[in-house]
Amino acid sequence: MSATRFTLNGGEVEARSAPAARLTQVLREEFGLTGTKVGCDAGDCGACTVLLDGEPVCACLTAVGQVEGARVETIEGLGRASEVTRRLQESFLAHGAAQCGICTPGMLVAATHLLERTPHPTEQEAMDAIGGVLCRCTGYRKIVAAVCAAGTPVPHEETPTAGAAVGARLRRLDGRRKVEGTDIFGADEAPPDCLLLRAVRSPYHRARFRFGDLEGFLKAHPGIHRVLTARDVPGVNCYGVIPPFADQPVFAVEEARFRGEAVAAVVGESAAVEALDLAPFPVEWQELPPLTTMDAALADDAPLIHPGRPQNVLTRGRVVRGDVEAGLAQADLVVESRFETGFIEHAYIEPEAGFARRVGDRIEVQVSTQAPHHHRDDIAKILGISPEAVRILPTAVGGGFGSKLDMSVQPFVALAAWLLRRPVRMVWSRPESMMASTKRHPARMRSRIGATRDGRLVAIDFEADFNTGAYSSWGPTVANRVPVHASGPYYVPHCRARSRAIHTNLVPAGAFRGFGVPQLTLAQEQLMDELAEKLGMDALEFRILNALRPDQPTATGQVLGAGCGIRQCFEALRPQWRKRREAARRFNEQNAAGVLRRGVGLAGMWYGCGNTSMPNPSTMRVGLKANGRIALHQGAVDIGQGSNTVIAQILADALGAPIGCIDLLPADTDITPDCGKTSASRQTFVSGKAAELAGRQLRAEILRQANAGEGARLSFEEGRVTVQEGDHERVLWLESLPLDARGYVLSAEATFDPPTTPLDADGQGDPYAVYGFGAHLAEVEVDLELGTTKLIGLIAAHDVGRAVNPMLIEGQIEGGAAQGLGMALMEEFIPGRGENLHDYLIPSAGDMPKIEFVLIEDAAPVGPFGAKGIGEQALIPTAPAIFNAIYDAAGVRLRRAPATPDRLRAAIKALAR
Amino acid sequence: MFLRPRTLREAVEALAAPGVGILAGGTDFFPALGERKPAGAVLDLTAIPELRGIEIGPERIRIGAAASWTEVIRTPLPRAFDALKAAAREVGSVQIQNRATVAGNLCNASPAADGVPPLLALDAEIELLSVRGERRVPLGSFITGNRKTVRAPGEIVTAILVPRTIEGPSSFLKLGARRYLVISIAMVAAILEADTTGRVGQARVAVGSCSPVARRLAQLERDLVGAGLEEVGARVEPRHLDVLSPIDDLRGTAEYRRDAARTLVARALEAAAGGFLQ
């Protein structure tokens, strides 16, 4: 086969791969240029954008044979050769435009093309240029800002001095490798002799199956070394994120419970597995009638998807306070409605990927994960070995949002590498990822809310069913968390909230940014608006009147005492609320003959940080090295949200060291203690607190050695720490100190587990130590004739306790709001349909308006420097604020999300009739 | 086998063999493969100079089969092509526009192909070549259904030919659920020509994504002749859209499509009429 000659990043190369191979694969596998990412293999995401003869193209849609004689430039080459790209990289860092980093190379390449021609682009030009690259983390605004600002040199960052890290708009500590395209994600690395694994998945929602001649299949396919099925699992063929509910097999046995469930896997040489057509794989399917709706699953005669779970109910949640019927009877006004939401796909741009290798009697799994220690324990059970024999090496995570808390490739590669004693790799395709990964729970909710004539909330009666799909995943968490949050951030004396998680033969629903609270809030905050309207009250003043005070009990009977900033969030919106409502009214008057209507809507939220009434400790280890630098064993996996930076900021100030002397160690389970899962908005709060404690402990040890008091100043230099207290100065010569087993002269380890109490049968107790609060104001423009909605403005007020890094917090808010926008207007996953990123739509760069921020710092006494979580909080109020704004604009209320143009237009027509 | 001929003759000869897949911009070729590797012979058309470029002649305009959407955007063309250019800017993303060919968009024959309504409105013809010879087929007969064309195995589309039979402003509206990278729920292309009295002399309107193949609204086109430019939108009646047969899918209901198409047709006509003022 002839080689393809072309110019790659300025050098002449010859590609040996087949000329019909995708350019992405050739760049990544043959030339090792993994800065070009694969997100969809269909031109839908733009993560693989490269310049071909100077023009941006998707490398996944280009055959390498087609670039014969042409010039190809990737992020690696542009970063070296192009001044424009280098300025963009700096600008991305300075603006916080890279979060997880998976879309960043594609964004930079696309923006390079623009800036080479237009050094000072407008916002519109920047959006047009990056419009072909999807991002799921940032909400695009910081990317657009970074592109627009890249024409002028970025000022050098001043690193904060000791004690000034918390509160600084610091660039990401792991940002450089993200903008250079050198960060290693799940699919970016594999040992050279690695085998490849592909799963055989059920094409039916429910089917019995029988294998045919597997031996014959193996013999007929040279290069395929093994077929794995449930019989090959040496330990337990079962795993799950909540051990008492674990129910998911690595490979289904006899019956597949959802479309996309794995029943077998083939393992072999990469080329053989890639070329393999799985259609003739010897498995015989017998399709069975599936339970695809909650009603069907709840029917008396429905078959049980899991024996021992009657009526297909996985779990129930319940919070009862006061007497809800009496409360509703007292109310002068009661509003009631039903609401519905569908499955929502996480749509991170990095599909699940990783590899495993056996090292003696241990197994190492390098993978994109949000929960390394938990996955270590589950793999140990599956392989029948001790957890210590499993090592998880987390890669950079190209977006998680909750779904990478569940295992994906891990059990397959671990099992295959264990049995075959060869490294084995698995990379999910986009359809595979969408078919088999967890989703946001579809919800069916009914709610009644009552208030007295003077505008005080008296009672809430809320019921919800969540479609949890075929396996438990995070269904119990959703069912438990939702009732706790049913009152919203308000004081409600009488509250009854009940929920169920119900199994169906659909894809498992799991964790997705908010664990059911976004769905709940979509219902409750619309009813709050209805109540206010019926009471003749202003929607904002009504909320302020009822906002939970620090001395009032929540629906679980908890009195927060401090760190209860909801009222401030609402009050911060007051001036703009009035101004923008007036502006919308004026617009609508002036355009009364036209088809566009503007509206403004509000929503409030609260969200408990950390696990619900369950232990969720984090342990942080820090070590002082003989060279005077600090090693931080950073176990709080950074999935783009910024824990690598935030945890270091907290540590720096707790220790009294400049952040520049901290070295980050990864969340490798062999070297770094368990910081729990990156979920439930807990890392800044829980792991951050552990880092603060560890920092203070190490500081105390240094002071003790120097015989100095708490107020002393430390300076860390090569080989020594100088301790200065008043006029006294003492030098700790580090090389004279003995090294511990880890090579540190001094070290500290601290664990923090948030103080919570169990909930009783009525859901009474203290489920969370800290709550985050927030409120969004959304401004929309509705086209009455087409039913389309454009979000034209958003103001986000959030009580974050203490803004450890305001730039990263803004990034969380913008990214959360973009997901909220998607939830409100376009996102719904229908299992079996649209398993790609052109049928399943997430917001693109042109859909996000400018966002204004108000950060409220009502410190949570238990949090590190008062800080609370923000990750999930940011998304929760966006969709209900948009729905309320749509009502304000068009006079229609949609009870079902998303508000797609056809649904909205139908409602507008119905109103006119 | 990967064939990358430098002449059209070599290409048609290669294609005479059975089982040869055609590759040009790759933007439909690769997604259709999914996880599979390209199997069998692949014939790449992007190295054939005869297929490149857009030629502007006095009688007709010839869009070479290898011309990309970006070339359409960058080539100065009469204003009746503004609809086609607007469609080009709405195809996928800049990355897609740089690679995807107009001809490939037609051959892929998706009901939501962005190129079809404007080219239908332009009365485009498709030029095909095989070892048996050349033929021309009107675009309206070239695409016969969802993903179906009359292109025979062994035939290559060599060009899209647009006769210069209408001169006037044109417009294109695409309705989707997000700004970029979107497949349309409905789309409309319109071209208007004015007579000497300043009224509509000739109108062409085509609607996509509302039937297996995009459709011209012939009755509406006839009814518009003689209309004042300020009243073109108001002339649209529901019956004019009877030729459409929209379906329910992930992007919208059939009822919505019919309703939205009527709105878009009126708006597209008004936008085209607005072109006379410029």
Coordinates of N, CA and C in Angstrom, one line a residue, chain A residues 19-22 25 41-46 49 52 55-58 60-63 65-68 106 110 113 124 127-129 131-134 198 274-277 429 431-432 595 783 785-788 825-826 828 830 833-834 837-847 901-902 905 909, chain B residues 1-4 6 23-40 42-47 70 74 92-99 147 173-183 185 248-264 266-267:
Chain A
P19 N -5.4 4.7 3.1 CA -5.8 6.1 2.6 C -7.3 6.4 2.9
A20 N -8.1 5.5 3.1 CA -9.5 5.8 3.4 C -9.7 6.0 4.9
A21 N -8.7 5.8 5.7 CA -8.8 6.0 7.1 C -9.1 7.5 7.4
R22 N -9.9 7.7 8.5 CA -10.2 9.0 8.9 C -8.9 9.7 9.3
Q25 N -8.0 9.5 13.0 CA -7.4 8.3 13.5 C -5.9 8.3 13.2
D41 N -17.2 11.6 15.6 CA -16.9 10.9 14.3 C -18.0 11.2 13.3
A42 N -18.7 12.3 13.4 CA -19.8 12.6 12.4 C -19.9 14.1 12.0
G43 N -18.9 14.9 12.4 CA -18.9 16.3 12.1 C -19.9 17.1 12.9
D44 N -20.4 16.5 14.0 CA -21.4 17.2 14.8 C -20.8 18.0 15.9
C45 N -19.6 17.8 16.3 CA -19.1 18.5 17.5 C -17.8 19.3 17.2
G46 N -17.1 19.1 16.2 CA -16.0 20.0 15.8 C -14.7 19.8 16.7
T49 N -11.3 19.6 14.9 CA -11.0 20.7 13.9 C -9.5 20.8 13.7
L52 N -6.8 22.6 7.1 CA -6.4 21.8 5.9 C -6.1 22.9 4.8
E55 N -7.7 26.1 6.0 CA -9.1 26.2 6.3 C -9.5 25.2 7.3
P56 N -10.4 25.6 8.3 CA -10.8 24.6 9.3 C -11.7 23.5 8.7
V57 N -11.4 22.3 9.0 CA -12.2 21.1 8.6 C -12.3 20.1 9.8
C58 N -13.3 19.3 9.7 CA -13.3 18.2 10.7 C -12.5 17.0 10.2
C60 N -12.3 14.2 11.3 CA -13.0 12.9 11.3 C -13.8 12.6 10.0
L61 N -14.0 13.7 9.2 CA -14.7 13.5 7.9 C -13.8 13.6 6.7
T62 N -12.5 13.5 7.0 CA -11.5 13.6 5.9 C -10.7 12.3 5.8
A63 N -10.7 11.8 4.7 CA -9.8 10.6 4.5 C -8.4 11.0 4.4
G65 N -6.1 9.9 2.6 CA -5.8 9.9 1.2 C -6.1 11.1 0.5
Q66 N -7.1 11.9 1.1 CA -7.5 13.1 0.4 C -6.6 14.3 0.7
V67 N -5.7 14.1 1.7 CA -4.8 15.3 2.0 C -3.4 15.1 1.4
E68 N -3.3 14.2 0.5 CA -2.1 14.0 -0.3 C -1.6 15.4 -0.9
G106 N -10.1 22.2 19.4 CA -10.9 22.5 18.3 C -11.3 24.0 18.2
A110 N -10.2 26.6 15.3 CA -11.2 27.4 14.6 C -11.0 28.9 14.8
H113 N -8.1 30.5 12.7 CA -8.4 30.8 11.3 C -9.1 32.2 11.3
Q124 N -20.1 38.6 17.2 CA -20.8 37.8 16.2 C -19.8 37.1 15.3
M127 N -18.5 34.2 17.4 CA -19.5 33.1 17.5 C -19.6 32.3 16.2
D128 N -19.6 33.0 15.0 CA -19.7 32.3 13.7 C -18.5 31.4 13.6
A129 N -17.3 31.9 14.0 CA -16.1 31.1 13.8 C -16.0 29.9 14.6
G131 N -18.8 28.4 16.0 CA -20.1 27.8 16.0 C -20.1 26.4 15.6
G132 N -19.1 25.9 14.9 CA -19.0 24.5 14.6 C -18.4 23.6 15.6
V133 N -18.0 24.2 16.8 CA -17.4 23.4 17.8 C -18.3 23.4 19.0
L134 N -18.8 22.3 19.5 CA -19.6 22.2 20.7 C -18.8 22.2 21.9
R198 N -14.5 -4.5 22.1 CA -15.7 -3.9 21.7 C -16.9 -4.7 22.3
E274 N -11.1 -3.4 15.0 CA -11.7 -2.3 14.3 C -12.4 -2.7 13.0
A275 N -11.8 -3.7 12.3 CA -12.4 -4.1 11.0 C -13.6 -5.1 11.2
L276 N -13.8 -5.5 12.4 CA -14.8 -6.5 12.7 C -16.2 -6.0 12.4
D277 N -17.0 -6.8 11.7 CA -18.4 -6.6 11.6 C -19.1 -7.4 12.6
S429 N -17.9 4.7 21.1 CA -18.3 5.6 20.0 C -19.4 6.5 20.6
P431 N -22.6 7.0 19.4 CA -23.9 6.3 19.6 C -23.8 5.4 20.8
E432 N -22.7 4.7 21.0 CA -22.6 3.7 22.1 C -22.7 4.5 23.4
V595 N -44.6 40.0 15.4 CA -44.8 38.6 15.9 C -43.9 38.3 17.1
D783 N -41.1 34.1 19.2 CA -41.7 34.4 17.9 C -43.0 33.7 18.0
E785 N -45.4 33.3 15.9 CA -45.8 32.5 14.7 C -45.1 31.2 14.6
L786 N -43.8 31.2 15.0 CA -43.0 30.0 14.8 C -42.8 29.2 16.1
G787 N -43.2 29.8 17.3 CA -43.0 29.1 18.5 C -41.6 29.0 19.0
T788 N -40.7 29.8 18.4 CA -39.3 29.7 18.8 C -39.0 30.7 19.9
L825 N -35.3 24.4 26.4 CA -35.7 24.6 25.0 C -35.5 23.5 24.0
M826 N -34.5 22.6 24.2 CA -34.2 21.7 23.1 C -33.9 20.3 23.5
E828 N -34.1 16.5 24.8 CA -34.9 15.4 25.2 C -34.3 14.1 24.5
I830 N -34.6 10.3 23.4 CA -35.6 9.3 23.3 C -34.9 8.0 23.0
R833 N -33.7 6.4 19.6 CA -33.8 7.4 18.5 C -32.8 8.5 18.8
G834 N -32.2 9.0 17.7 CA -31.3 10.2 17.9 C -30.1 9.9 18.8
L837 N -25.2 13.5 18.0 CA -25.2 14.9 18.4 C -25.8 15.8 17.3
H838 N -26.5 15.2 16.3 CA -27.2 16.1 15.4 C -28.7 16.0 15.6
D839 N -29.1 14.8 16.1 CA -30.6 14.7 16.4 C -30.8 15.1 17.9
Y840 N -29.8 14.8 18.7 CA -29.9 15.3 20.1 C -29.2 16.6 20.2
L841 N -29.9 17.7 20.4 CA -29.3 19.0 20.3 C -28.9 19.5 21.7
I842 N -27.7 20.1 21.8 CA -27.3 20.8 23.0 C -27.0 22.3 22.5
P843 N -27.1 23.2 23.4 CA -26.9 24.6 22.9 C -25.5 24.8 22.1
S844 N -25.6 25.6 21.1 CA -24.3 25.9 20.4 C -23.9 27.4 20.8
A845 N -22.8 27.8 20.2 CA -22.2 29.1 20.7 C -23.2 30.2 20.4
G846 N -24.1 30.1 19.5 CA -25.0 31.2 19.1 C -26.2 31.3 20.0
D847 N -26.4 30.4 20.9 CA -27.6 30.3 21.7 C -27.5 30.9 23.0
P901 N -40.2 24.3 19.6 CA -41.1 25.2 18.8 C -42.4 24.6 18.6
D902 N -42.5 23.3 18.3 CA -43.8 22.8 18.0 C -44.7 22.8 19.2
R905 N -45.7 26.6 19.9 CA -46.6 27.1 18.9 C -48.0 26.5 19.1
K909 N -51.4 28.7 19.8 CA -52.6 28.6 19.0 C -53.8 28.2 19.9
Chain B
M1 N -9.3 -0.7 -1.2 CA -8.7 0.0 -2.3 C -9.2 1.5 -2.3
F2 N -8.3 2.4 -2.5 CA -8.6 3.8 -2.4 C -8.1 4.4 -3.8
L3 N -9.1 4.9 -4.6 CA -8.8 5.4 -5.9 C -8.9 6.9 -5.9
R4 N -7.9 7.5 -6.4 CA -7.9 9.0 -6.4 C -7.6 9.5 -7.8
R6 N -7.2 11.4 -11.4 CA -6.9 12.8 -11.7 C -7.8 13.3 -12.9
L23 N -16.6 9.0 -2.7 CA -16.2 9.9 -1.7 C -15.9 11.3 -2.2
A24 N -16.4 12.4 -1.7 CA -16.0 13.7 -2.1 C -15.7 14.5 -0.8
G25 N -16.6 15.3 -0.3 CA -16.4 16.0 0.9 C -16.3 15.2 2.2
G26 N -16.9 14.0 2.1 CA -16.8 13.1 3.2 C -17.8 13.3 4.3
T27 N -18.6 14.4 4.2 CA -19.4 14.8 5.4 C -20.7 13.9 5.5
D28 N -21.0 13.2 4.4 CA -22.1 12.2 4.6 C -21.5 10.8 4.5
F29 N -20.4 10.6 3.8 CA -19.7 9.3 3.6 C -19.3 8.8 5.0
F30 N -18.6 9.5 5.8 CA -18.1 9.0 7.0 C -19.2 8.8 8.1
P31 N -20.1 9.8 8.3 CA -21.1 9.5 9.3 C -22.0 8.3 8.9
A32 N -22.2 8.0 7.6 CA -22.9 6.9 7.2 C -22.2 5.6 7.6
L33 N -20.9 5.6 7.7 CA -20.2 4.4 8.1 C -20.4 4.0 9.6
G34 N -20.6 5.0 10.4 CA -20.7 4.8 11.8 C -19.4 4.3 12.3
E35 N -19.4 3.1 13.0 CA -18.2 2.6 13.6 C -17.5 1.7 12.6
R36 N -18.1 1.4 11.5 CA -17.4 0.5 10.5 C -16.3 1.3 9.8
K37 N -15.4 0.5 9.3 CA -14.3 1.0 8.5 C -14.8 1.0 7.1
P38 N -14.3 1.9 6.2 CA -14.7 1.8 4.8 C -14.4 0.4 4.2
A39 N -15.4 -0.3 3.7 CA -15.1 -1.6 3.1 C -15.2 -1.4 1.6
G40 N -14.5 -2.2 0.9 CA -14.5 -2.2 -0.6 C -13.8 -1.0 -1.1
V42 N -13.0 2.6 -2.6 CA -13.5 4.0 -2.4 C -12.9 4.9 -3.5
L43 N -13.8 5.6 -4.2 CA -13.4 6.5 -5.3 C -13.5 7.9 -4.8
D44 N -12.3 8.5 -4.7 CA -12.3 9.9 -4.2 C -12.3 10.9 -5.4
L45 N -13.3 11.8 -5.4 CA -13.4 12.7 -6.6 C -12.7 14.0 -6.4
T46 N -12.0 14.2 -5.3 CA -11.5 15.6 -5.0 C -10.3 16.0 -5.7
A47 N -9.7 15.0 -6.5 CA -8.4 15.4 -7.2 C -8.6 15.6 -8.7
T70 N -18.3 26.4 0.7 CA -17.5 27.6 0.9 C -17.3 28.3 -0.5
R74 N -18.1 32.1 -1.6 CA -17.1 33.1 -2.0 C -17.2 33.5 -3.4
G92 N -24.5 22.9 8.3 CA -23.6 22.4 9.4 C -22.9 23.5 10.0
S93 N -21.6 23.6 9.7 CA -20.7 24.5 10.3 C -19.7 25.0 9.3
V94 N -18.8 25.9 9.6 CA -17.8 26.3 8.7 C -16.9 25.1 8.2
Q95 N -16.7 24.2 9.2 CA -15.9 23.1 8.9 C -16.5 22.2 7.9
I96 N -17.8 22.1 8.0 CA -18.6 21.2 7.0 C -18.6 22.0 5.7
Q97 N -18.9 23.3 5.7 CA -19.0 24.0 4.5 C -17.7 24.0 3.7
N98 N -16.6 23.9 4.4 CA -15.3 23.8 3.7 C -15.1 22.5 3.0
R99 N -15.7 21.5 3.4 CA -15.5 20.2 2.8 C -16.7 19.7 1.9
R147 N -33.5 9.7 0.5 CA -32.2 9.1 0.2 C -32.2 8.3 -1.1
L173 N -34.8 30.8 4.2 CA -35.0 30.7 5.7 C -35.0 29.3 6.1
K174 N -34.2 29.1 7.2 CA -34.1 27.8 7.8 C -34.5 27.8 9.2
L175 N -35.4 27.0 9.6 CA -35.9 26.9 11.0 C -35.3 25.7 11.7
G176 N -34.6 26.0 12.7 CA -34.0 24.9 13.5 C -34.1 25.2 15.0
A177 N -33.8 24.3 15.8 CA -34.0 24.5 17.3 C -32.7 25.0 18.0
R178 N -31.7 25.3 17.2 CA -30.5 26.0 17.8 C -29.8 26.8 16.7
R179 N -28.8 27.6 17.0 CA -28.3 28.5 16.1 C -27.4 27.9 15.0
Y180 N -26.4 27.1 15.5 CA -25.4 26.5 14.6 C -25.6 25.0 14.5
L181 N -25.0 24.4 13.5 CA -24.9 22.9 13.5 C -26.3 22.3 13.6
V182 N -27.3 22.8 12.8 CA -28.6 22.3 13.0 C -29.2 21.8 11.8
I183 N -30.0 20.8 11.9 CA -30.8 20.2 10.8 C -32.2 20.9 10.9
I185 N -36.1 22.1 10.7 CA -37.4 21.6 10.9 C -38.2 21.9 9.7
D248 N -44.2 13.6 11.5 CA -43.8 13.8 12.9 C -42.4 13.2 13.1
D249 N -41.5 13.9 13.6 CA -40.2 13.3 14.0 C -39.6 14.0 15.2
L250 N -38.3 13.7 15.5 CA -37.7 14.3 16.7 C -37.7 15.8 16.7
R251 N -37.7 16.4 15.5 CA -37.6 17.8 15.4 C -38.9 18.6 15.4
G252 N -40.0 17.9 15.2 CA -41.3 18.6 15.2 C -42.4 17.7 14.7
T253 N -43.6 18.2 15.0 CA -44.8 17.4 14.5 C -45.1 17.8 13.1
A254 N -45.9 17.0 12.4 CA -46.3 17.3 11.0 C -47.2 18.6 11.0
E255 N -48.1 18.7 12.0 CA -49.0 19.8 12.1 C -48.1 21.1 12.2
Y256 N -47.1 21.0 13.1 CA -46.3 22.2 13.3 C -45.5 22.6 12.0
R257 N -45.0 21.5 11.3 CA -44.3 21.8 10.1 C -45.1 22.5 9.1
R258 N -46.3 22.1 8.9 CA -47.2 22.7 7.9 C -47.4 24.2 8.3
D259 N -47.7 24.4 9.5 CA -48.0 25.7 10.1 C -46.8 26.6 9.9
A260 N -45.6 26.1 10.3 CA -44.4 26.9 10.3 C -44.0 27.1 8.8
A261 N -44.2 26.1 8.0 CA -43.8 26.3 6.5 C -44.6 27.5 5.9
R262 N -45.9 27.6 6.3 CA -46.7 28.7 5.7 C -46.1 30.1 6.2
T263 N -45.7 30.1 7.5 CA -45.1 31.3 8.0 C -43.8 31.6 7.3
L264 N -43.0 30.6 7.1 CA -41.7 30.8 6.5 C -41.8 31.2 5.0
A266 N -44.3 32.9 3.7 CA -44.6 34.3 3.6 C -43.4 35.2 3.9
R267 N -42.7 34.8 4.9 CA -41.5 35.6 5.3 C -40.5 35.6 4.2

